[in-house]
Coordinates of N, CA and C in Angstrom, one line a residue:
M1 N 53.2 -9.3 9.8 CA 51.7 -9.1 9.5 C 51.3 -10.2 8.6
R2 N 50.2 -10.8 8.9 CA 49.6 -12.0 8.3 C 48.7 -11.5 7.1
T3 N 48.8 -12.1 5.9 CA 47.9 -11.7 4.8 C 46.9 -12.8 4.6
I4 N 45.9 -12.4 4.1 CA 44.8 -13.4 3.8 C 44.9 -13.8 2.3
S5 N 44.9 -15.1 2.0 CA 44.9 -15.5 0.6 C 43.7 -15.2 0.0
R6 N 43.8 -15.1 -1.4 CA 42.6 -14.8 -2.2 C 41.5 -15.8 -2.1
A7 N 41.9 -17.0 -1.9 CA 41.0 -18.2 -1.7 C 40.1 -18.0 -0.4
R8 N 40.7 -17.3 0.6 CA 40.0 -17.1 1.9 C 39.3 -15.7 1.8
L9 N 39.8 -14.8 1.1 CA 39.2 -13.4 1.0 C 37.8 -13.4 0.3
L10 N 37.8 -14.0 -0.9 CA 36.5 -14.0 -1.6 C 35.3 -14.6 -0.8
P11 N 35.4 -15.7 -0.1 CA 34.3 -16.2 0.6 C 33.9 -15.2 1.8
L12 N 35.0 -14.6 2.4 CA 34.7 -13.6 3.4 C 34.0 -12.4 2.9
L13 N 34.4 -11.9 1.7 CA 33.7 -10.8 1.1 C 32.2 -11.1 0.7
A14 N 32.0 -12.4 0.2 CA 30.7 -12.8 -0.2 C 29.8 -12.9 1.1
L15 N 30.4 -13.4 2.2 CA 29.7 -13.4 3.4 C 29.3 -12.0 4.0
A16 N 30.3 -11.1 3.8 CA 30.0 -9.8 4.3 C 28.9 -9.0 3.4
G17 N 28.9 -9.4 2.1 CA 27.8 -8.9 1.3 C 26.5 -9.4 1.6
L18 N 26.4 -10.7 1.9 CA 25.2 -11.4 2.3 C 24.6 -10.8 3.6
T19 N 25.6 -10.6 4.5 CA 25.1 -10.1 5.8 C 24.6 -8.7 5.6
T20 N 25.3 -7.9 4.9 CA 24.7 -6.5 4.7 C 23.4 -6.6 4.0
T21 N 23.3 -7.4 3.0 CA 21.9 -7.5 2.3 C 20.8 -7.9 3.3
L22 N 21.1 -8.9 4.2 CA 20.1 -9.4 5.1 C 19.7 -8.4 6.2
L23 N 20.7 -7.6 6.6 CA 20.5 -6.6 7.6 C 19.8 -5.4 7.1
T24 N 19.9 -5.0 5.8 CA 19.4 -3.9 5.2 C 18.3 -4.4 4.2
G25 N 17.7 -5.5 4.4 CA 16.8 -6.1 3.4 C 15.7 -5.1 3.1
C26 N 15.1 -4.4 4.0 CA 14.0 -3.5 3.8 C 14.4 -2.4 2.8
S27 N 15.7 -2.0 2.7 CA 16.0 -1.1 1.8 C 16.1 -1.5 0.4
L28 N 16.1 -2.9 0.2 CA 16.1 -3.4 -1.1 C 14.8 -3.6 -1.6
Q29 N 13.7 -3.6 -0.7 CA 12.3 -3.7 -1.1 C 11.6 -2.3 -0.9
Q30 N 10.9 -1.8 -1.9 CA 10.2 -0.5 -1.7 C 8.9 -0.7 -1.2
D31 N 8.4 0.1 -0.3 CA 7.0 0.0 0.2 C 6.1 0.4 -0.9
A32 N 5.1 -0.4 -1.0 CA 4.0 0.0 -2.0 C 3.2 1.2 -1.5
V33 N 2.7 2.1 -2.3 CA 1.9 3.2 -2.0 C 0.5 2.7 -1.5
C34 N 0.0 1.7 -2.1 CA -1.2 1.1 -1.7 C -1.2 -0.4 -1.6
A35 N -2.0 -1.0 -0.8 CA -2.0 -2.4 -0.6 C -2.6 -3.1 -1.9
G36 N -2.3 -4.3 -2.0 CA -2.9 -5.0 -3.1 C -4.4 -5.0 -3.3
G37 N -4.9 -4.8 -4.4 CA -6.4 -4.6 -4.6 C -6.8 -3.2 -4.3
Q38 N -5.8 -2.3 -4.3 CA -6.1 -0.8 -4.3 C -5.3 0.0 -5.2
Y39 N -5.7 1.2 -5.5 CA -5.0 2.1 -6.3 C -4.9 3.5 -5.7
P40 N -3.8 4.2 -6.0 CA -3.7 5.6 -5.3 C -4.6 6.6 -5.9
V41 N -5.0 7.6 -5.2 CA -5.8 8.8 -5.6 C -5.1 10.0 -4.9
L42 N -5.4 11.2 -5.4 CA -4.9 12.4 -4.8 C -6.0 13.4 -4.6
A43 N -5.8 14.2 -3.6 CA -6.8 15.2 -3.2 C -6.8 16.3 -4.3
V44 N -8.0 16.7 -4.7 CA -8.1 17.8 -5.7 C -7.9 19.1 -5.0
N45 N -7.1 20.0 -5.6 CA -6.8 21.3 -5.0 C -6.4 21.3 -3.6
D46 N -5.8 20.2 -3.2 CA -5.3 20.1 -1.8 C -4.1 19.1 -1.8
A47 N -3.4 19.1 -0.7 CA -2.3 18.1 -0.5 C -2.8 16.9 0.0
G48 N -2.3 15.8 -0.3 CA -2.7 14.5 0.3 C -3.0 13.4 -0.8
S49 N -3.0 12.2 -0.3 CA -3.2 11.1 -1.1 C -3.9 10.0 -0.3
D50 N -4.5 9.1 -1.0 CA -5.3 8.0 -0.3 C -5.2 6.8 -1.2
C51 N -5.8 5.8 -0.8 CA -6.1 4.5 -1.6 C -7.5 4.2 -1.7
V52 N -7.9 3.7 -2.9 CA -9.2 3.3 -3.1 C -9.3 1.8 -3.6
D53 N -10.2 1.1 -3.1 CA -10.3 -0.3 -3.6 C -10.5 -0.3 -5.1
D54 N -9.9 -1.4 -5.7 CA -10.1 -1.6 -7.2 C -11.5 -1.7 -7.4
G55 N -12.0 -1.2 -8.6 CA -13.4 -1.4 -8.9 C -14.3 -0.3 -8.4
R56 N -13.8 0.6 -7.5 CA -14.5 1.7 -6.9 C -13.9 3.0 -7.5
E57 N -14.8 4.0 -7.6 CA -14.3 5.3 -8.1 C -13.9 6.1 -6.9
P58 N -13.1 7.1 -7.0 CA -12.7 8.0 -6.0 C -13.9 8.8 -5.5
A59 N -13.9 9.1 -4.1 CA -14.9 9.9 -3.6 C -14.9 11.3 -4.1
Q60 N -15.9 12.2 -3.9 CA -15.8 13.5 -4.4 C -14.6 14.3 -3.7
G61 N -13.9 15.0 -4.5 CA -12.7 15.8 -3.9 C -11.5 15.0 -4.1
W62 N -11.5 13.8 -4.6 CA -10.4 13.0 -4.9 C -10.4 12.6 -6.4
A63 N -9.1 12.4 -7.0 CA -9.0 12.0 -8.4 C -8.0 11.0 -8.6
R64 N -8.1 10.2 -9.6 CA -7.1 9.4 -10.1 C -5.9 10.1 -10.6
Y65 N -4.7 9.6 -10.4 CA -3.5 10.2 -11.0 C -3.6 10.1 -12.5
P66 N -2.9 11.1 -13.1 CA -3.0 11.0 -14.6 C -2.2 9.8 -15.1
Q67 N -2.6 9.2 -16.2 CA -2.1 8.0 -16.7 C -0.6 8.2 -16.9
G68 N 0.3 7.3 -16.6 CA 1.7 7.3 -16.7 C 2.4 8.2 -15.6
K69 N 1.6 8.7 -14.7 CA 2.3 9.5 -13.6 C 1.7 9.0 -12.3
V70 N 1.5 7.7 -12.2 CA 1.0 7.2 -11.0 C 2.1 6.6 -10.0
P71 N 2.2 7.2 -8.8 CA 3.2 6.6 -7.8 C 2.9 5.2 -7.5
E72 N 3.9 4.3 -7.6 CA 3.7 2.9 -7.2 C 4.4 2.5 -5.8
H73 N 5.6 3.2 -5.6 CA 6.3 2.9 -4.3 C 6.7 4.2 -3.7
V74 N 6.8 4.2 -2.3 CA 7.1 5.3 -1.5 C 8.5 5.7 -2.0
G75 N 8.6 7.0 -2.4 CA 10.0 7.5 -2.7 C 10.3 7.4 -4.2
D76 N 9.4 6.8 -5.1 CA 9.7 6.7 -6.5 C 9.5 8.0 -7.2
K77 N 9.9 8.0 -8.4 CA 9.8 9.3 -9.3 C 8.5 10.0 -9.1
W78 N 7.4 9.3 -9.3 CA 6.1 10.0 -9.3 C 5.7 10.3 -7.8
Y79 N 6.1 9.5 -6.9 CA 5.8 9.8 -5.5 C 6.4 11.2 -5.1
E80 N 7.6 11.4 -5.5 CA 8.3 12.7 -5.3 C 7.7 13.8 -6.0
Y81 N 7.3 13.5 -7.3 CA 6.8 14.6 -8.2 C 5.5 15.1 -7.5
W82 N 4.6 14.2 -7.0 CA 3.3 14.6 -6.5 C 3.4 15.3 -5.1
R83 N 4.5 15.2 -4.5 CA 4.7 15.9 -3.2 C 4.5 17.4 -3.3
T84 N 4.7 18.0 -4.4 CA 4.5 19.4 -4.6 C 3.5 19.9 -5.6
R85 N 2.8 18.8 -6.1 CA 1.8 19.1 -7.1 C 0.4 18.4 -6.8
T86 N -0.6 18.8 -7.5 CA -1.9 18.2 -7.3 C -2.6 18.4 -8.7
L87 N -4.0 18.1 -8.6 CA -4.8 18.5 -9.8 C -5.8 19.4 -9.3
D88 N -6.2 20.3 -10.3 CA -7.3 21.2 -9.9 C -8.6 20.5 -10.4
E89 N -9.7 21.2 -10.3 CA -11.0 20.6 -10.6 C -11.2 20.3 -12.0
N90 N -10.3 20.9 -12.9 CA -10.4 20.7 -14.4 C -9.4 19.6 -14.8
G91 N -8.6 18.9 -13.8 CA -7.6 17.9 -14.1 C -6.3 18.5 -14.6
R92 N -6.1 19.8 -14.4 CA -4.8 20.4 -14.7 C -3.9 20.2 -13.5
I93 N -2.6 19.9 -13.8 CA -1.6 19.8 -12.7 C -1.2 21.2 -12.3
V94 N -1.4 21.4 -11.0 CA -1.0 22.7 -10.3 C -0.2 22.4 -9.0
A95 N 0.3 23.6 -8.6 CA 1.1 23.5 -7.4 C 0.3 23.1 -6.2
A96 N 0.7 22.2 -5.4 CA -0.1 21.8 -4.1 C 0.1 22.8 -3.1
P97 N -0.9 23.1 -2.3 CA -0.8 24.0 -1.2 C 0.3 23.5 -0.3
E98 N 1.0 24.4 0.4 CA 1.9 24.0 1.4 C 1.2 23.5 2.7
V99 N 1.8 22.4 3.2 CA 1.3 21.8 4.3 C 1.7 22.3 5.6

């Protein structure tokens, strides 16, 4: 049985790591919740979210996320948190209706 020397093994492992990174590149980058120039909003007393252009207020029935609890990327801590919660008409965090 032939063995690979350490001098040959390290470059092969580096190449394998680089190949894996390139092939799974999208897993290294998180999708933004909104496009540049927009911010996320959530439906009041309902399930759902949307994006609003910077400088504009949310439409009636929509609200900004509470400060410090704004999802930035799909799957991040706050994105997952808001999947089961929303705001009521008084700005209180309540359970979101089941979809």
